[in-house]
PDB file of C-alpha atoms in Angstrom:
ATOM      1  CA  UNK Y   1       4.413  -5.899  -2.308  1.00 75.00           C
ATOM      2  CA  UNK Y   2       2.056  -6.356  -4.766  1.00 75.00           C
ATOM      3  CA  UNK Y   3      -0.080  -4.938  -2.666  1.00 82.00           C
ATOM      4  CA  UNK Y   4       2.255  -1.654  -2.475  1.00 82.00           C
ATOM      5  CA  UNK Y   5       2.484  -1.365  -6.081  1.00 78.00           C
ATOM      6  CA  UNK Y   6      -1.320  -1.638  -6.484  1.00 79.00           C
ATOM      7  CA  UNK Y   7      -2.307   1.274  -4.189  1.00 83.00           C
ATOM      8  CA  UNK Y   8       0.696   3.375  -5.912  1.00 82.00           C
ATOM      9  CA  UNK Y   9      -1.049   2.428  -9.346  1.00 80.00           C
ATOM     10  CA  UNK Y  10      -4.515   3.399  -7.838  1.00 83.00           C
ATOM     11  CA  UNK Y  11      -3.104   6.953  -6.614  1.00 85.00           C
ATOM     12  CA  UNK Y  12      -1.412   7.462 -10.029  1.00 83.00           C
ATOM     13  CA  UNK Y  13      -4.321   7.077 -11.553  1.00 81.00           C
ATOM     14  CA  UNK Y  14      -6.352   8.789  -9.341  1.00 85.00           C
ATOM     15  CA  UNK Y  15      -3.752  11.601 -10.328  1.00 85.00           C
ATOM     16  CA  UNK Y  16      -3.739  11.104 -13.952  1.00 81.00           C
ATOM     17  CA  UNK Y  17      -7.343  11.386 -13.986  1.00 82.00           C
ATOM     18  CA  UNK Y  18      -7.367  14.693 -12.402  1.00 86.00           C
ATOM     19  CA  UNK Y  19      -4.644  16.081 -14.595  1.00 81.00           C
ATOM     20  CA  UNK Y  20      -6.373  14.762 -18.167  1.00 78.00           C
ATOM     21  CA  UNK Y  21      -9.683  16.810 -16.634  1.00 82.00           C
ATOM     22  CA  UNK Y  22      -7.389  19.945 -16.425  1.00 82.00           C
ATOM     23  CA  UNK Y  23      -5.896  19.672 -20.173  1.00 75.00           C
ATOM     24  CA  UNK Y  24      -9.652  18.991 -21.063  1.00 74.00           C
ATOM     25  CA  UNK Y  25     -10.351  22.309 -19.637  1.00 76.00           C
ATOM     26  CA  UNK Y  26      -7.866  24.345 -20.650  1.00 73.00           C
ATOM     27  CA  UNK Y  27      -8.099  22.868 -24.310  1.00 67.00           C
ATOM     28  CA  UNK Y  28     -12.093  24.035 -24.632  1.00 67.00           C
ATOM     29  CA  UNK Y  29     -11.029  27.396 -23.571  1.00 61.00           C
ATOM     30  CA  UNK Y  30     -11.655  30.063 -26.142  1.00 59.00           C
ATOM     31  CA  UNK Y  31      -8.881  31.210 -27.814  1.00 56.00           C
ATOM     32  CA  UNK Y  32      -7.031  34.516 -25.996  1.00 56.00           C
ATOM     33  CA  UNK Y  33      -5.810  35.880 -29.232  1.00 51.00           C
ATOM     34  CA  UNK Y  34      -8.924  37.534 -31.144  1.00 53.00           C
ATOM     35  CA  UNK Y  35      -7.094  36.953 -34.310  1.00 49.00           C
ATOM     36  CA  UNK Y  36      -6.686  33.247 -33.773  1.00 50.00           C
ATOM     37  CA  UNK Y  37      -8.589  31.054 -36.717  1.00 51.00           C
ATOM     38  CA  UNK Y  38     -12.418  30.452 -35.853  1.00 52.00           C
ATOM     39  CA  UNK Y  39     -12.450  34.008 -34.247  1.00 47.00           C
ATOM     40  CA  UNK Y  40     -11.956  32.408 -30.522  1.00 50.00           C
ATOM     41  CA  UNK Y  41     -14.454  29.499 -30.813  1.00 53.00           C
ATOM     42  CA  UNK Y  42     -14.681  27.333 -27.553  1.00 47.00           C
ATOM     43  CA  UNK Y  43     -13.022  24.739 -28.858  1.00 55.00           C
ATOM     44  CA  UNK Y  44     -10.653  23.637 -31.643  1.00 68.00           C
ATOM     45  CA  UNK Y  45      -9.654  20.450 -33.515  1.00 73.00           C
ATOM     46  CA  UNK Y  46      -5.808  20.753 -32.153  1.00 74.00           C
ATOM     47  CA  UNK Y  47      -6.887  21.093 -28.631  1.00 73.00           C
ATOM     48  CA  UNK Y  48      -8.928  18.162 -28.811  1.00 76.00           C
ATOM     49  CA  UNK Y  49      -6.492  16.133 -30.691  1.00 79.00           C
ATOM     50  CA  UNK Y  50      -3.723  17.056 -27.715  1.00 80.00           C
ATOM     51  CA  UNK Y  51      -6.155  16.011 -25.153  1.00 79.00           C
ATOM     52  CA  UNK Y  52      -6.766  12.891 -26.585  1.00 82.00           C
ATOM     53  CA  UNK Y  53      -2.770  12.424 -27.080  1.00 86.00           C
ATOM     54  CA  UNK Y  54      -1.946  13.038 -23.919  1.00 83.00           C
ATOM     55  CA  UNK Y  55      -5.035  10.635 -22.342  1.00 83.00           C
ATOM     56  CA  UNK Y  56      -3.204   7.801 -24.161  1.00 88.00           C
ATOM     57  CA  UNK Y  57       0.073   8.364 -23.699  1.00 88.00           C
ATOM     58  CA  UNK Y  58      -0.588   8.585 -19.933  1.00 85.00           C
ATOM     59  CA  UNK Y  59      -2.774   6.029 -19.512  1.00 85.00           C
ATOM     60  CA  UNK Y  60      -0.171   3.383 -21.513  1.00 90.00           C
ATOM     61  CA  UNK Y  61       2.872   5.178 -19.153  1.00 89.00           C
ATOM     62  CA  UNK Y  62       0.620   3.733 -16.019  1.00 85.00           C
ATOM     63  CA  UNK Y  63       0.233   0.238 -17.934  1.00 88.00           C
ATOM     64  CA  UNK Y  64       3.780   0.338 -18.302  1.00 91.00           C
ATOM     65  CA  UNK Y  65       4.500   0.952 -15.019  1.00 88.00           C
ATOM     66  CA  UNK Y  66       2.456  -1.144 -13.230  1.00 86.00           C
ATOM     67  CA  UNK Y  67       3.722  -3.766 -15.462  1.00 90.00           C
ATOM     68  CA  UNK Y  68       7.154  -2.751 -14.515  1.00 91.00           C
ATOM     69  CA  UNK Y  69       6.865  -3.208 -11.039  1.00 89.00           C
ATOM     70  CA  UNK Y  70       5.275  -6.458 -11.001  1.00 88.00           C
ATOM     71  CA  UNK Y  71       8.168  -7.968 -12.983  1.00 93.00           C
ATOM     72  CA  UNK Y  72      10.299  -6.545 -10.501  1.00 91.00           C
ATOM     73  CA  UNK Y  73       9.096  -7.672  -7.633  1.00 91.00           C
ATOM     74  CA  UNK Y  74       8.732 -11.300  -9.276  1.00 92.00           C
ATOM     75  CA  UNK Y  75      12.197 -11.125 -10.465  1.00 93.00           C
ATOM     76  CA  UNK Y  76      13.465 -10.353  -6.799  1.00 92.00           C
ATOM     77  CA  UNK Y  77      11.464 -13.340  -5.530  1.00 92.00           C
ATOM     78  CA  UNK Y  78      12.682 -15.295  -7.925  1.00 94.00           C
ATOM     79  CA  UNK Y  79      16.191 -14.153  -7.080  1.00 94.00           C
ATOM     80  CA  UNK Y  80      15.847 -14.860  -3.434  1.00 93.00           C
ATOM     81  CA  UNK Y  81      14.040 -18.449  -4.174  1.00 94.00           C
ATOM     82  CA  UNK Y  82      17.582 -18.910  -5.860  1.00 94.00           C
ATOM     83  CA  UNK Y  83      19.513 -17.623  -3.585  1.00 92.00           C
ATOM     84  CA  UNK Y  84      17.788 -19.685  -1.123  1.00 92.00           C
ATOM     85  CA  UNK Y  85      18.629 -22.851  -3.001  1.00 92.00           C
ATOM     86  CA  UNK Y  86      21.811 -21.817  -3.339  1.00 91.00           C
ATOM     87  CA  UNK Y  87      22.423 -21.327   0.445  1.00 82.00           C
ATOM     88  CA  UNK Y  88      23.666 -18.136  -0.230  1.00 63.00           C
TER      89      UNK Y  88
END
């Protein structure tokens, strides 16, 4: 089960990396409105901050999901061992 969780975490990390790259690509596009601040500069501080926040949130969510999966597997193993001792 732990190997399956690790494989799922690796797949999620790959998907997250692709998503972060796409967010970075979209945030570096010129503003579509000519009246926007900076007259359509290639990047703006807000986009960069949002990209960074998204990347951090995504990374932390992945870490938490992996930790909770491992804790659940350990809990189920403990429950199975306890049931075996009780004779259930």
